[in-house]
PDB file of C-alpha atoms in Angstrom:
ATOM      1  CA  MET D  21       9.219   2.726   0.282  1.00  0.00           C
ATOM      2  CA  ASP D  22      10.806   5.122  -2.295  1.00  0.00           C
ATOM      3  CA  GLY D  23      14.558   5.007  -1.742  1.00  0.00           C
ATOM      4  CA  ASN D  24      15.475   1.479  -3.138  1.00  0.00           C
ATOM      5  CA  GLY D  25      17.800   2.239  -5.935  1.00  0.00           C
ATOM      6  CA  ARG D  26      19.280   5.129  -4.984  1.00  0.00           C
ATOM      7  CA  TRP D  27      20.814   3.707  -1.748  1.00  0.00           C
ATOM      8  CA  ALA D  28      21.510   0.157  -4.071  1.00  0.00           C
ATOM      9  CA  LYS D  29      23.827   3.363  -6.304  1.00  0.00           C
ATOM     10  CA  ALA D  30      25.395   4.569  -4.098  1.00  0.00           C
ATOM     11  CA  ARG D  31      26.690   1.222  -2.075  1.00  0.00           C
ATOM     12  CA  GLY D  32      27.527   0.146  -6.087  1.00  0.00           C
ATOM     13  CA  LEU D  33      24.869  -2.781  -5.225  1.00  0.00           C
ATOM     14  CA  SER D  34      22.011  -3.891  -8.573  1.00  0.00           C
ATOM     15  CA  ARG D  35      18.487  -1.962  -8.427  1.00  0.00           C
ATOM     16  CA  LEU D  36      16.469  -5.659  -7.858  1.00  0.00           C
ATOM     17  CA  GLU D  37      19.650  -5.668  -4.980  1.00  0.00           C
ATOM     18  CA  GLY D  38      17.930  -2.615  -3.450  1.00  0.00           C
ATOM     19  CA  HIS D  39      14.444  -3.453  -3.481  1.00  0.00           C
ATOM     20  CA  ARG D  40      15.901  -7.254  -2.258  1.00  0.00           C
ATOM     21  CA  GLN D  41      16.934  -5.274   0.803  1.00  0.00           C
ATOM     22  CA  GLY D  42      14.060  -2.975   0.442  1.00  0.00           C
ATOM     23  CA  ALA D  43      11.971  -6.110   1.077  1.00  0.00           C
ATOM     24  CA  LEU D  44      13.494  -7.405   3.988  1.00  0.00           C
ATOM     25  CA  ALA D  45      12.998  -3.410   5.749  1.00  0.00           C
ATOM     26  CA  ALA D  46       9.022  -4.400   5.248  1.00  0.00           C
ATOM     27  CA  GLU D  47       9.141  -7.629   6.698  1.00  0.00           C
ATOM     28  CA  ARG D  48      11.436  -5.932  10.052  1.00  0.00           C
ATOM     29  CA  ILE D  49       8.355  -3.067   9.972  1.00  0.00           C
ATOM     30  CA  VAL D  50       5.541  -5.597  10.094  1.00  0.00           C
ATOM     31  CA  ARG D  51       6.749  -7.863  12.225  1.00  0.00           C
ATOM     32  CA  PHE D  52       7.262  -5.007  14.404  1.00  0.00           C
ATOM     33  CA  VAL D  53       3.702  -3.203  14.470  1.00  0.00           C
ATOM     34  CA  VAL D  54       1.993  -6.786  14.521  1.00  0.00           C
ATOM     35  CA  LYS D  55       4.076  -7.373  18.219  1.00  0.00           C
ATOM     36  CA  GLU D  56       3.918  -3.433  19.165  1.00  0.00           C
ATOM     37  CA  ARG D  57       0.118  -3.803  18.379  1.00  0.00           C
ATOM     38  CA  LEU D  58       1.136   0.440  16.963  1.00  0.00           C
ATOM     39  CA  PHE D  59      -1.788   0.307  14.415  1.00  0.00           C
ATOM     40  CA  PRO D  60      -4.598  -2.397  13.358  1.00  0.00           C
ATOM     41  CA  TYR D  61      -4.335  -1.071   9.289  1.00  0.00           C
ATOM     42  CA  LEU D  62      -0.684  -0.871   7.326  1.00  0.00           C
ATOM     43  CA  THR D  63      -1.015  -0.127   3.925  1.00  0.00           C
ATOM     44  CA  LEU D  64       2.835  -0.489   1.616  1.00  0.00           C
ATOM     45  CA  PHE D  65       2.871   0.973  -1.680  1.00  0.00           C
ATOM     46  CA  ALA D  66       4.837  -1.480  -4.084  1.00  0.00           C
ATOM     47  CA  PHE D  67       4.276  -0.801  -7.283  1.00  0.00           C
ATOM     48  CA  SER D  68       2.838   1.398  -9.225  1.00  0.00           C
ATOM     49  CA  THR D  69       1.007   1.641 -12.657  1.00  0.00           C
ATOM     50  CA  GLU D  70       3.726   4.335 -13.424  1.00  0.00           C
ATOM     51  CA  ASN D  71       6.491   1.946 -13.186  1.00  0.00           C
ATOM     52  CA  TRP D  72       5.812  -0.118 -16.155  1.00  0.00           C
ATOM     53  CA  ALA D  73       8.271   2.372 -18.131  1.00  0.00           C
ATOM     54  CA  ARG D  74      11.129   0.636 -15.825  1.00  0.00           C
ATOM     55  CA  PRO D  75      13.429  -1.778 -17.462  1.00  0.00           C
ATOM     56  CA  ARG D  76      12.306  -4.798 -18.302  1.00  0.00           C
ATOM     57  CA  HIS D  77      14.738  -6.739 -16.202  1.00  0.00           C
ATOM     58  CA  GLU D  78      13.657  -4.635 -13.416  1.00  0.00           C
ATOM     59  CA  VAL D  79      10.309  -4.997 -13.084  1.00  0.00           C
ATOM     60  CA  ASP D  80       9.613  -8.999 -14.375  1.00  0.00           C
ATOM     61  CA  GLY D  81      12.872  -9.395 -10.937  1.00  0.00           C
ATOM     62  CA  LEU D  82      10.539  -7.089  -9.149  1.00  0.00           C
ATOM     63  CA  PHE D  83       7.916  -9.193  -9.521  1.00  0.00           C
ATOM     64  CA  ALA D  84       9.898 -12.943  -9.098  1.00  0.00           C
ATOM     65  CA  LEU D  85      10.782 -11.227  -5.498  1.00  0.00           C
ATOM     66  CA  LEU D  86       7.288 -10.203  -5.084  1.00  0.00           C
ATOM     67  CA  GLU D  87       6.494 -13.327  -5.462  1.00  0.00           C
ATOM     68  CA  SER D  88       8.994 -15.057  -3.522  1.00  0.00           C
ATOM     69  CA  PHE D  89       7.801 -13.551  -0.857  1.00  0.00           C
ATOM     70  CA  LEU D  90       4.693 -14.005  -0.611  1.00  0.00           C
ATOM     71  CA  ARG D  91       5.038 -17.571  -0.526  1.00  0.00           C
ATOM     72  CA  GLU D  92       7.786 -17.325   2.097  1.00  0.00           C
ATOM     73  CA  LYS D  93       5.725 -15.504   4.585  1.00  0.00           C
ATOM     74  CA  THR D  94       2.021 -17.397   3.735  1.00  0.00           C
ATOM     75  CA  GLU D  95       2.779 -19.313   6.410  1.00  0.00           C
ATOM     76  CA  GLU D  96       4.663 -16.632   9.317  1.00  0.00           C
ATOM     77  CA  PHE D  97       1.203 -14.671   8.757  1.00  0.00           C
ATOM     78  CA  ILE D  98      -1.615 -16.645   9.579  1.00  0.00           C
ATOM     79  CA  ASP D  99       0.033 -17.265  12.950  1.00  0.00           C
ATOM     80  CA  SER D 100       0.886 -13.936  13.463  1.00  0.00           C
ATOM     81  CA  GLY D 101      -2.461 -12.991  12.475  1.00  0.00           C
ATOM     82  CA  ILE D 102      -1.506 -10.801   9.439  1.00  0.00           C
ATOM     83  CA  LYS D 103      -4.810 -10.687   7.306  1.00  0.00           C
ATOM     84  CA  LEU D 104      -2.906  -9.345   3.239  1.00  0.00           C
ATOM     85  CA  LEU D 105      -4.561  -7.583   0.692  1.00  0.00           C
ATOM     86  CA  VAL D 106      -3.164  -7.056  -2.478  1.00  0.00           C
ATOM     87  CA  VAL D 107      -4.980  -4.090  -4.052  1.00  0.00           C
ATOM     88  CA  GLY D 108      -4.283  -2.886  -6.935  1.00  0.00           C
ATOM     89  CA  ASP D 109      -4.486  -3.973 -11.613  1.00  0.00           C
ATOM     90  CA  HIS D 110      -4.352  -7.843 -10.936  1.00  0.00           C
ATOM     91  CA  LYS D 111      -4.778  -8.677 -14.475  1.00  0.00           C
ATOM     92  CA  PRO D 112      -0.988  -7.236 -16.641  1.00  0.00           C
ATOM     93  CA  LEU D 113       0.811  -9.160 -13.507  1.00  0.00           C
ATOM     94  CA  PRO D 114       2.742 -12.485 -14.446  1.00  0.00           C
ATOM     95  CA  GLU D 115       0.453 -15.163 -13.197  1.00  0.00           C
ATOM     96  CA  GLY D 116       2.646 -16.789 -10.817  1.00  0.00           C
ATOM     97  CA  LEU D 117       2.640 -14.148  -8.898  1.00  0.00           C
ATOM     98  CA  GLN D 118      -1.137 -13.261  -9.175  1.00  0.00           C
ATOM     99  CA  ALA D 119      -1.714 -17.392  -8.096  1.00  0.00           C
ATOM    100  CA  ALA D 120       0.234 -16.295  -5.315  1.00  0.00           C
ATOM    101  CA  ILE D 121      -1.967 -13.318  -4.119  1.00  0.00           C
ATOM    102  CA  GLU D 122      -4.592 -14.849  -4.603  1.00  0.00           C
ATOM    103  CA  GLU D 123      -2.976 -17.912  -2.156  1.00  0.00           C
ATOM    104  CA  ILE D 124      -2.569 -15.637   0.451  1.00  0.00           C
ATOM    105  CA  GLU D 125      -5.545 -13.965   0.836  1.00  0.00           C
ATOM    106  CA  LYS D 126      -7.580 -16.171   1.139  1.00  0.00           C
ATOM    107  CA  LYS D 127      -5.794 -18.592   3.845  1.00  0.00           C
ATOM    108  CA  THR D 128      -5.371 -15.213   5.741  1.00  0.00           C
ATOM    109  CA  ALA D 129      -8.826 -13.373   5.177  1.00  0.00           C
ATOM    110  CA  GLN D 130      -9.779 -13.752   8.785  1.00  0.00           C
ATOM    111  CA  ASN D 131      -6.879 -12.544  10.712  1.00  0.00           C
ATOM    112  CA  GLU D 132      -7.361  -9.852  12.831  1.00  0.00           C
ATOM    113  CA  ALA D 133      -4.621  -8.719  14.675  1.00  0.00           C
ATOM    114  CA  LEU D 134      -3.371  -6.795  11.293  1.00  0.00           C
ATOM    115  CA  THR D 135      -4.521  -6.191   7.774  1.00  0.00           C
ATOM    116  CA  LEU D 136      -2.080  -5.603   5.417  1.00  0.00           C
ATOM    117  CA  ALA D 137      -2.574  -4.145   2.421  1.00  0.00           C
ATOM    118  CA  ILE D 138      -0.038  -3.931  -0.615  1.00  0.00           C
ATOM    119  CA  ALA D 139      -0.730  -1.919  -3.544  1.00  0.00           C
ATOM    120  CA  LEU D 140       0.337  -2.851  -6.934  1.00  0.00           C
ATOM    121  CA  ASN D 141       0.297  -2.392 -10.370  1.00  0.00           C
ATOM    122  CA  PHE D 142      -1.336   1.108  -8.166  1.00  0.00           C
ATOM    123  CA  GLY D 143      -2.046   4.514  -9.342  1.00  0.00           C
ATOM    124  CA  GLY D 144      -4.689   6.583  -7.714  1.00  0.00           C
ATOM    125  CA  ARG D 145      -6.729   7.749 -10.606  1.00  0.00           C
ATOM    126  CA  TRP D 146      -6.908   4.281 -12.361  1.00  0.00           C
ATOM    127  CA  ALA D 147      -8.324   3.284  -9.184  1.00  0.00           C
ATOM    128  CA  ILE D 148     -11.105   6.327 -10.168  1.00  0.00           C
ATOM    129  CA  LEU D 149     -11.653   5.933 -12.823  1.00  0.00           C
ATOM    130  CA  ARG D 150     -12.672   2.357 -12.368  1.00  0.00           C
ATOM    131  CA  ALA D 151     -14.339   2.409  -8.956  1.00  0.00           C
ATOM    132  CA  ALA D 152     -16.765   5.317 -11.451  1.00  0.00           C
ATOM    133  CA  LYS D 153     -16.941   2.528 -14.777  1.00  0.00           C
ATOM    134  CA  ASP D 154     -18.016   0.144 -11.539  1.00  0.00           C
ATOM    135  CA  LEU D 155     -20.232   2.276 -10.208  1.00  0.00           C
ATOM    136  CA  LEU D 156     -21.667   3.233 -14.014  1.00  0.00           C
ATOM    137  CA  ARG D 157     -22.600  -0.095 -14.893  1.00  0.00           C
ATOM    138  CA  ALA D 158     -24.337  -1.059 -11.031  1.00  0.00           C
ATOM    139  CA  ALA D 159     -26.463   1.952 -11.386  1.00  0.00           C
ATOM    140  CA  ARG D 160     -27.648   0.905 -14.902  1.00  0.00           C
ATOM    141  CA  SER D 161     -28.501  -2.220 -14.440  1.00  0.00           C
ATOM    142  CA  VAL D 162     -30.775  -1.639 -11.269  1.00  0.00           C
ATOM    143  CA  ALA D 163     -31.622   2.258 -12.787  1.00  0.00           C
ATOM    144  CA  MET D 164     -30.095   4.077  -9.922  1.00  0.00           C
ATOM    145  CA  GLY D 165     -30.250   8.417 -10.475  1.00  0.00           C
ATOM    146  CA  PRO D 166     -26.918  10.534  -9.761  1.00  0.00           C
ATOM    147  CA  GLU D 167     -28.919  11.936  -6.962  1.00  0.00           C
ATOM    148  CA  GLU D 168     -28.298   8.237  -5.693  1.00  0.00           C
ATOM    149  CA  VAL D 169     -25.101   7.715  -5.724  1.00  0.00           C
ATOM    150  CA  GLY D 170     -23.323   9.253  -2.465  1.00  0.00           C
ATOM    151  CA  GLU D 171     -19.882   9.818  -1.369  1.00  0.00           C
ATOM    152  CA  GLU D 172     -20.183   5.907   0.977  1.00  0.00           C
ATOM    153  CA  LEU D 173     -21.141   4.145  -2.038  1.00  0.00           C
ATOM    154  CA  PHE D 174     -18.374   6.114  -4.193  1.00  0.00           C
ATOM    155  CA  ARG D 175     -16.279   4.476  -1.780  1.00  0.00           C
ATOM    156  CA  ALA D 176     -17.430   0.371  -1.532  1.00  0.00           C
ATOM    157  CA  TYR D 177     -16.552   0.908  -5.385  1.00  0.00           C
ATOM    158  CA  LEU D 178     -12.264   1.352  -4.836  1.00  0.00           C
ATOM    159  CA  PRO D 179     -10.303  -1.246  -4.666  1.00  0.00           C
ATOM    160  CA  THR D 180      -9.363  -0.109  -1.038  1.00  0.00           C
ATOM    161  CA  GLY D 181     -13.188  -0.016  -0.070  1.00  0.00           C
ATOM    162  CA  SER D 182     -12.839  -2.505   2.660  1.00  0.00           C
ATOM    163  CA  LEU D 183      -9.925  -0.055   4.472  1.00  0.00           C
ATOM    164  CA  PRO D 184     -11.108   3.256   6.031  1.00  0.00           C
ATOM    165  CA  ASP D 185      -8.849   6.169   4.954  1.00  0.00           C
ATOM    166  CA  MET D 186      -5.536   7.094   5.967  1.00  0.00           C
ATOM    167  CA  ASP D 187      -5.132   8.421   8.998  1.00  0.00           C
ATOM    168  CA  PHE D 188      -0.979   8.888   8.512  1.00  0.00           C
ATOM    169  CA  LEU D 189       1.433   8.748   5.023  1.00  0.00           C
ATOM    170  CA  ILE D 190       4.433   8.243   5.925  1.00  0.00           C
ATOM    171  CA  ARG D 191       7.125   8.905   2.164  1.00  0.00           C
ATOM    172  CA  THR D 192      11.236   7.543   2.672  1.00  0.00           C
ATOM    173  CA  GLY D 193      13.760   8.785   0.292  1.00  0.00           C
ATOM    174  CA  GLY D 194      12.918  12.565   0.585  1.00  0.00           C
ATOM    175  CA  ARG D 195      11.037  13.357  -2.015  1.00  0.00           C
ATOM    176  CA  VAL D 196       7.675  15.211  -1.701  1.00  0.00           C
ATOM    177  CA  ARG D 197       5.041  14.550  -3.525  1.00  0.00           C
ATOM    178  CA  ILE D 198       2.105  11.362  -3.923  1.00  0.00           C
ATOM    179  CA  SER D 199       2.428   9.946  -6.678  1.00  0.00           C
ATOM    180  CA  ASN D 200      -1.239   9.152  -7.850  1.00  0.00           C
ATOM    181  CA  PHE D 201      -0.723   7.097  -4.335  1.00  0.00           C
ATOM    182  CA  LEU D 202      -4.023   6.834  -2.487  1.00  0.00           C
ATOM    183  CA  LEU D 203      -5.485   9.873  -4.067  1.00  0.00           C
ATOM    184  CA  TRP D 204      -9.015   9.758  -2.768  1.00  0.00           C
ATOM    185  CA  GLU D 205      -8.108   8.365   0.981  1.00  0.00           C
ATOM    186  CA  LEU D 206      -5.137  11.137   1.647  1.00  0.00           C
ATOM    187  CA  ALA D 207      -8.062  13.114   2.051  1.00  0.00           C
ATOM    188  CA  TYR D 208      -7.544  14.250   5.290  1.00  0.00           C
ATOM    189  CA  THR D 209      -4.402  12.244   5.786  1.00  0.00           C
ATOM    190  CA  GLU D 210      -1.365  13.792   7.349  1.00  0.00           C
ATOM    191  CA  LEU D 211       1.838  13.816   5.242  1.00  0.00           C
ATOM    192  CA  TYR D 212       5.067  12.971   6.485  1.00  0.00           C
ATOM    193  CA  PHE D 213       8.258  13.308   4.134  1.00  0.00           C
ATOM    194  CA  THR D 214      11.285  11.997   5.744  1.00  0.00           C
ATOM    195  CA  ASP D 215      14.792  11.515   3.604  1.00  0.00           C
ATOM    196  CA  ILE D 216      15.533   7.593   4.452  1.00  0.00           C
ATOM    197  CA  LEU D 217      15.366   5.515   2.295  1.00  0.00           C
ATOM    198  CA  TRP D 218      13.523   2.801   2.287  1.00  0.00           C
ATOM    199  CA  PRO D 219      16.356   0.159   2.884  1.00  0.00           C
ATOM    200  CA  ASP D 220      16.862   2.279   6.428  1.00  0.00           C
ATOM    201  CA  PHE D 221      14.336   2.983   7.038  1.00  0.00           C
ATOM    202  CA  ASP D 222      13.412   1.164  10.718  1.00  0.00           C
ATOM    203  CA  GLU D 223      11.909   0.735  14.434  1.00  0.00           C
ATOM    204  CA  GLU D 224      12.828   4.219  14.722  1.00  0.00           C
ATOM    205  CA  ALA D 225      12.633   5.944  12.406  1.00  0.00           C
ATOM    206  CA  LEU D 226       8.909   4.524  13.006  1.00  0.00           C
ATOM    207  CA  LEU D 227       8.810   5.855  16.583  1.00  0.00           C
ATOM    208  CA  TYR D 228      10.693   9.297  15.036  1.00  0.00           C
ATOM    209  CA  ALA D 229       7.700   9.522  12.668  1.00  0.00           C
ATOM    210  CA  LEU D 230       4.855   7.750  15.043  1.00  0.00           C
ATOM    211  CA  LYS D 231       5.667  10.675  18.069  1.00  0.00           C
ATOM    212  CA  ASP D 232       5.240  12.874  15.124  1.00  0.00           C
ATOM    213  CA  PHE D 233       1.944  12.158  14.531  1.00  0.00           C
ATOM    214  CA  GLN D 234       0.469  12.832  17.769  1.00  0.00           C
ATOM    215  CA  ARG D 235       1.503  15.877  18.519  1.00  0.00           C
ATOM    216  CA  ARG D 236      -0.574  16.989  15.413  1.00  0.00           C
ATOM    217  CA  GLU D 237      -4.300  17.987  16.019  1.00  0.00           C
ATOM    218  CA  ARG D 238      -6.659  16.730  12.909  1.00  0.00           C
ATOM    219  CA  SER D 239      -9.618  18.948  12.531  1.00  0.00           C
ATOM    220  CA  PHE D 240     -11.265  17.738   9.300  1.00  0.00           C
ATOM    221  CA  GLY D 241     -11.999  21.248   7.753  1.00  0.00           C
ATOM    222  CA  ARG D 242     -13.707  21.964  11.259  1.00  0.00           C
ATOM    223  CA  VAL D 243     -13.202  24.862  13.835  1.00  0.00           C
ATOM    224  CA  LYS D 244     -12.163  23.352  16.895  1.00  0.00           C
ATOM    225  CA  GLY D 245     -12.335  25.162  20.096  1.00  0.00           C
TER     226      GLY D 245
END
Protein backbone atom coordinates (compact mmCIF):
# COMPACT_ATOMS: atom_id res chain seq x y z
CA MET A 1 0.00 0.00 0.00
CA ASP A 2 2.53 2.57 -1.20
CA GLY A 3 1.96 6.21 -2.01
CA ASN A 4 -0.10 7.60 0.88
CA GLY A 5 2.42 10.32 1.72
CA ARG A 6 2.95 11.41 -1.87
CA TRP A 7 -0.81 11.45 -2.46
CA ALA A 8 -1.24 13.79 0.51
CA LYS A 9 1.68 16.05 -0.45
CA ALA A 10 0.28 16.56 -3.95
CA ARG A 11 -2.93 17.86 -2.35
CA GLY A 12 -1.34 19.99 0.35
CA LEU A 13 -2.49 17.61 3.09
CA SER A 14 -0.66 16.01 6.01
CA ARG A 15 0.94 12.60 5.62
CA LEU A 16 -1.42 11.30 8.31
CA GLU A 17 -4.38 12.35 6.17
CA GLY A 18 -2.80 10.37 3.36
CA HIS A 19 -2.74 7.33 5.64
CA ARG A 20 -6.42 7.91 6.53
CA GLN A 21 -7.31 7.91 2.86
CA GLY A 22 -5.16 4.83 2.41
CA ALA A 23 -7.17 3.07 5.12
CA LEU A 24 -10.38 3.96 3.27
CA ALA A 25 -8.91 2.52 0.07
CA ALA A 26 -8.08 -0.68 1.94
CA GLU A 27 -11.67 -0.85 3.19
CA ARG A 28 -13.04 -0.53 -0.33
CA ILE A 29 -10.74 -3.20 -1.73
CA VAL A 30 -11.44 -5.68 1.09
CA ARG A 31 -15.21 -5.24 0.75
CA PHE A 32 -14.98 -5.68 -3.02
CA VAL A 33 -12.89 -8.84 -2.73
CA VAL A 34 -15.41 -10.37 -0.31
CA LYS A 35 -18.45 -9.27 -2.31
CA GLU A 36 -17.10 -10.64 -5.60
CA ARG A 37 -15.38 -13.65 -4.00
CA LEU A 38 -12.24 -12.87 -5.97
CA PHE A 39 -9.79 -14.90 -3.87
CA PRO A 40 -9.57 -16.47 -0.39
CA TYR A 41 -6.40 -14.72 0.84
CA LEU A 42 -5.33 -11.08 0.80
CA THR A 43 -2.23 -9.60 2.42
CA LEU A 44 -1.77 -5.85 2.95
CA PHE A 45 1.64 -4.39 3.86
CA ALA A 46 0.86 -1.67 6.42
CA PHE A 47 4.13 -0.97 8.26
CA SER A 48 7.63 -2.32 7.73
CA THR A 49 10.43 -2.75 10.24
CA GLU A 50 12.18 0.10 8.41
CA ASN A 51 9.26 2.50 8.86
CA TRP A 52 10.32 3.26 12.44
CA ALA A 53 12.76 5.72 10.87
CA ARG A 54 9.86 8.01 9.97
CA PRO A 55 9.00 11.03 12.17
CA ARG A 56 7.67 9.94 15.57
CA HIS A 57 4.41 11.86 15.22
CA GLU A 58 3.69 10.08 11.94
CA VAL A 59 4.40 6.65 13.42
CA ASP A 60 2.24 7.37 16.48
CA GLY A 61 -0.55 8.71 14.29
CA LEU A 62 -0.42 5.67 12.04
CA PHE A 63 -0.62 3.27 14.99
CA ALA A 64 -3.57 5.22 16.43
CA LEU A 65 -5.27 5.04 13.04
CA LEU A 66 -4.70 1.29 12.82
CA GLU A 67 -6.04 0.70 16.32
CA SER A 68 -9.15 2.73 15.56
CA PHE A 69 -9.62 0.89 12.26
CA LEU A 70 -9.39 -2.54 13.88
CA ARG A 71 -11.80 -1.69 16.69
CA GLU A 72 -14.31 -0.12 14.31
CA LYS A 73 -14.19 -3.01 11.84
CA THR A 74 -14.40 -5.95 14.23
CA GLU A 75 -18.15 -6.45 13.92
CA GLU A 76 -18.10 -5.86 10.16
CA PHE A 77 -15.39 -8.47 9.76
CA ILE A 78 -17.37 -10.95 11.86
CA ASP A 79 -20.53 -10.35 9.81
CA SER A 80 -18.65 -10.52 6.49
CA GLY A 81 -16.80 -13.73 7.34
CA ILE A 82 -13.36 -12.12 7.30
CA LYS A 83 -10.61 -13.77 9.32
CA LEU A 84 -7.91 -11.30 10.32
CA LEU A 85 -4.28 -12.15 10.96
CA VAL A 86 -1.67 -9.54 11.85
CA VAL A 87 1.80 -10.81 10.96
CA GLY A 88 4.91 -9.12 12.27
CA ASP A 89 6.69 -8.28 15.51
CA HIS A 90 3.96 -7.16 17.91
CA LYS A 91 6.17 -6.50 20.94
CA PRO A 92 7.24 -2.91 20.07
CA LEU A 93 3.67 -1.86 19.20
CA PRO A 94 1.58 0.29 21.58
CA GLU A 95 -0.34 -1.74 24.15
CA GLY A 96 -3.70 -0.50 22.91
CA LEU A 97 -2.92 -1.64 19.38
CA GLN A 98 -1.70 -5.02 20.63
CA ALA A 99 -4.95 -5.47 22.55
CA ALA A 100 -7.03 -4.54 19.49
CA ILE A 101 -5.09 -7.05 17.38
CA GLU A 102 -5.57 -9.83 19.92
CA GLU A 103 -9.30 -9.13 20.20
CA ILE A 104 -10.10 -9.05 16.49
CA GLU A 105 -7.94 -12.08 15.72
CA LYS A 106 -9.75 -14.07 18.41
CA LYS A 107 -13.22 -12.96 17.34
CA THR A 108 -12.66 -13.68 13.64
CA ALA A 109 -10.61 -16.88 13.99
CA GLN A 110 -13.36 -19.17 12.64
CA ASN A 111 -14.32 -17.03 9.63
CA GLU A 112 -13.75 -18.44 6.15
CA ALA A 113 -14.93 -15.98 3.48
CA LEU A 114 -11.55 -14.22 3.32
CA THR A 115 -8.33 -14.48 5.28
CA LEU A 116 -7.00 -10.94 5.51
CA ALA A 117 -3.39 -10.71 6.65
CA ILE A 118 -2.01 -7.32 7.64
CA ALA A 119 1.78 -7.13 7.70
CA LEU A 120 2.54 -4.79 10.59
CA ASN A 121 6.06 -4.12 11.84
CA PHE A 122 7.08 -6.78 9.35
CA GLY A 123 10.26 -7.32 7.36
CA GLY A 124 11.21 -10.25 5.19
CA ARG A 125 14.68 -10.56 6.67
CA TRP A 126 13.30 -10.28 10.20
CA ALA A 127 10.81 -13.07 9.46
CA ILE A 128 13.45 -15.44 8.11
CA LEU A 129 15.86 -14.71 10.95
CA ARG A 130 13.15 -15.22 13.57
CA ALA A 131 12.10 -18.50 11.97
CA ALA A 132 15.70 -19.72 11.94
CA LYS A 133 16.15 -18.91 15.63
CA ASP A 134 12.86 -20.54 16.62
CA LEU A 135 13.65 -23.64 14.58
CA LEU A 136 17.13 -23.87 16.11
CA ARG A 137 15.67 -23.73 19.62
CA ALA A 138 13.13 -26.42 18.74
CA ALA A 139 15.79 -28.60 17.13
CA ARG A 140 17.97 -28.45 20.22
CA SER A 141 15.09 -29.47 22.47
CA VAL A 142 14.39 -32.66 20.50
CA ALA A 143 17.92 -33.40 19.23
CA MET A 144 16.91 -32.78 15.62
CA GLY A 145 19.68 -33.05 13.02
CA PRO A 146 20.27 -30.68 10.08
CA GLU A 147 19.23 -33.36 7.58
CA GLU A 148 15.75 -33.38 9.13
CA VAL A 149 15.14 -29.72 8.32
CA GLY A 150 13.37 -29.20 4.99
CA GLU A 151 11.49 -26.36 3.35
CA GLU A 152 8.12 -27.34 4.77
CA LEU A 153 9.41 -27.54 8.33
CA PHE A 154 11.23 -24.22 8.04
CA ARG A 155 8.18 -22.60 6.49
CA ALA A 156 6.05 -23.63 9.46
CA TYR A 157 8.18 -21.40 11.69
CA LEU A 158 7.65 -18.28 9.58
CA PRO A 159 5.09 -15.71 10.83
CA THR A 160 3.17 -16.48 7.63
CA GLY A 161 3.35 -20.24 8.17
CA SER A 162 -0.44 -20.61 8.18
CA LEU A 163 -0.78 -18.83 4.83
CA PRO A 164 -0.14 -20.20 1.32
CA ASP A 165 2.65 -18.79 -0.81
CA MET A 166 1.64 -15.61 -2.59
CA ASP A 167 0.44 -15.92 -6.20
CA PHE A 168 0.34 -12.25 -7.13
CA LEU A 169 1.93 -9.11 -5.69
CA ILE A 170 0.59 -5.67 -6.57
CA ARG A 171 2.76 -2.71 -5.64
CA THR A 172 1.25 0.73 -6.01
CA GLY A 173 3.04 4.08 -6.10
CA GLY A 174 5.47 3.54 -8.97
CA ARG A 175 8.31 1.94 -7.02
CA VAL A 176 9.68 -1.15 -8.77
CA ARG A 177 11.02 -3.20 -5.87
CA ILE A 178 9.70 -5.48 -3.13
CA SER A 179 11.20 -3.52 -0.22
CA ASN A 180 11.99 -6.38 2.17
CA PHE A 181 8.45 -7.77 2.05
CA LEU A 182 7.66 -11.50 1.94
CA LEU A 183 11.10 -12.64 0.79
CA TRP A 184 10.55 -16.37 1.35
CA GLU A 185 6.96 -16.40 0.14
CA LEU A 186 7.64 -14.50 -3.11
CA ALA A 187 9.80 -17.22 -4.70
CA TYR A 188 7.39 -17.76 -7.61
CA THR A 189 5.05 -14.82 -7.16
CA GLU A 190 3.96 -12.84 -10.21
CA LEU A 191 4.84 -9.17 -9.71
CA TYR A 192 2.77 -6.21 -10.86
CA PHE A 193 3.79 -2.58 -10.50
CA THR A 194 1.54 0.42 -11.05
CA ASP A 195 2.06 4.18 -10.80
CA ILE A 196 -1.32 4.57 -9.09
CA LEU A 197 -0.90 5.87 -5.54
CA TRP A 198 -2.59 3.65 -2.98
CA PRO A 199 -5.43 6.03 -1.96
CA ASP A 200 -6.47 6.11 -5.65
CA PHE A 201 -6.27 2.34 -6.13
CA ASP A 202 -9.87 1.25 -6.62
CA GLU A 203 -11.93 -1.71 -7.75
CA GLU A 204 -11.32 -0.98 -11.43
CA ALA A 205 -7.55 -0.86 -10.88
CA LEU A 206 -7.68 -4.18 -9.03
CA LEU A 207 -9.63 -5.89 -11.81
CA TYR A 208 -7.20 -4.51 -14.40
CA ALA A 209 -4.28 -5.97 -12.45
CA LEU A 210 -6.03 -9.33 -12.07
CA LYS A 211 -6.66 -9.51 -15.83
CA ASP A 212 -2.93 -8.99 -16.35
CA PHE A 213 -2.24 -11.86 -13.93
CA GLN A 214 -4.69 -14.16 -15.70
CA ARG A 215 -2.86 -13.65 -19.00
CA ARG A 216 0.44 -14.86 -17.58
CA GLU A 217 1.70 -18.41 -17.93
CA ARG A 218 3.22 -19.65 -14.69
CA SER A 219 5.81 -22.41 -15.00
CA PHE A 220 7.28 -22.46 -11.45
CA GLY A 221 10.70 -23.18 -12.96
CA ARG A 222 9.47 -26.10 -15.08
CA VAL A 223 9.49 -26.38 -18.87
CA LYS A 224 6.00 -26.42 -20.33
CA GLY A 225 4.88 -27.91 -23.59
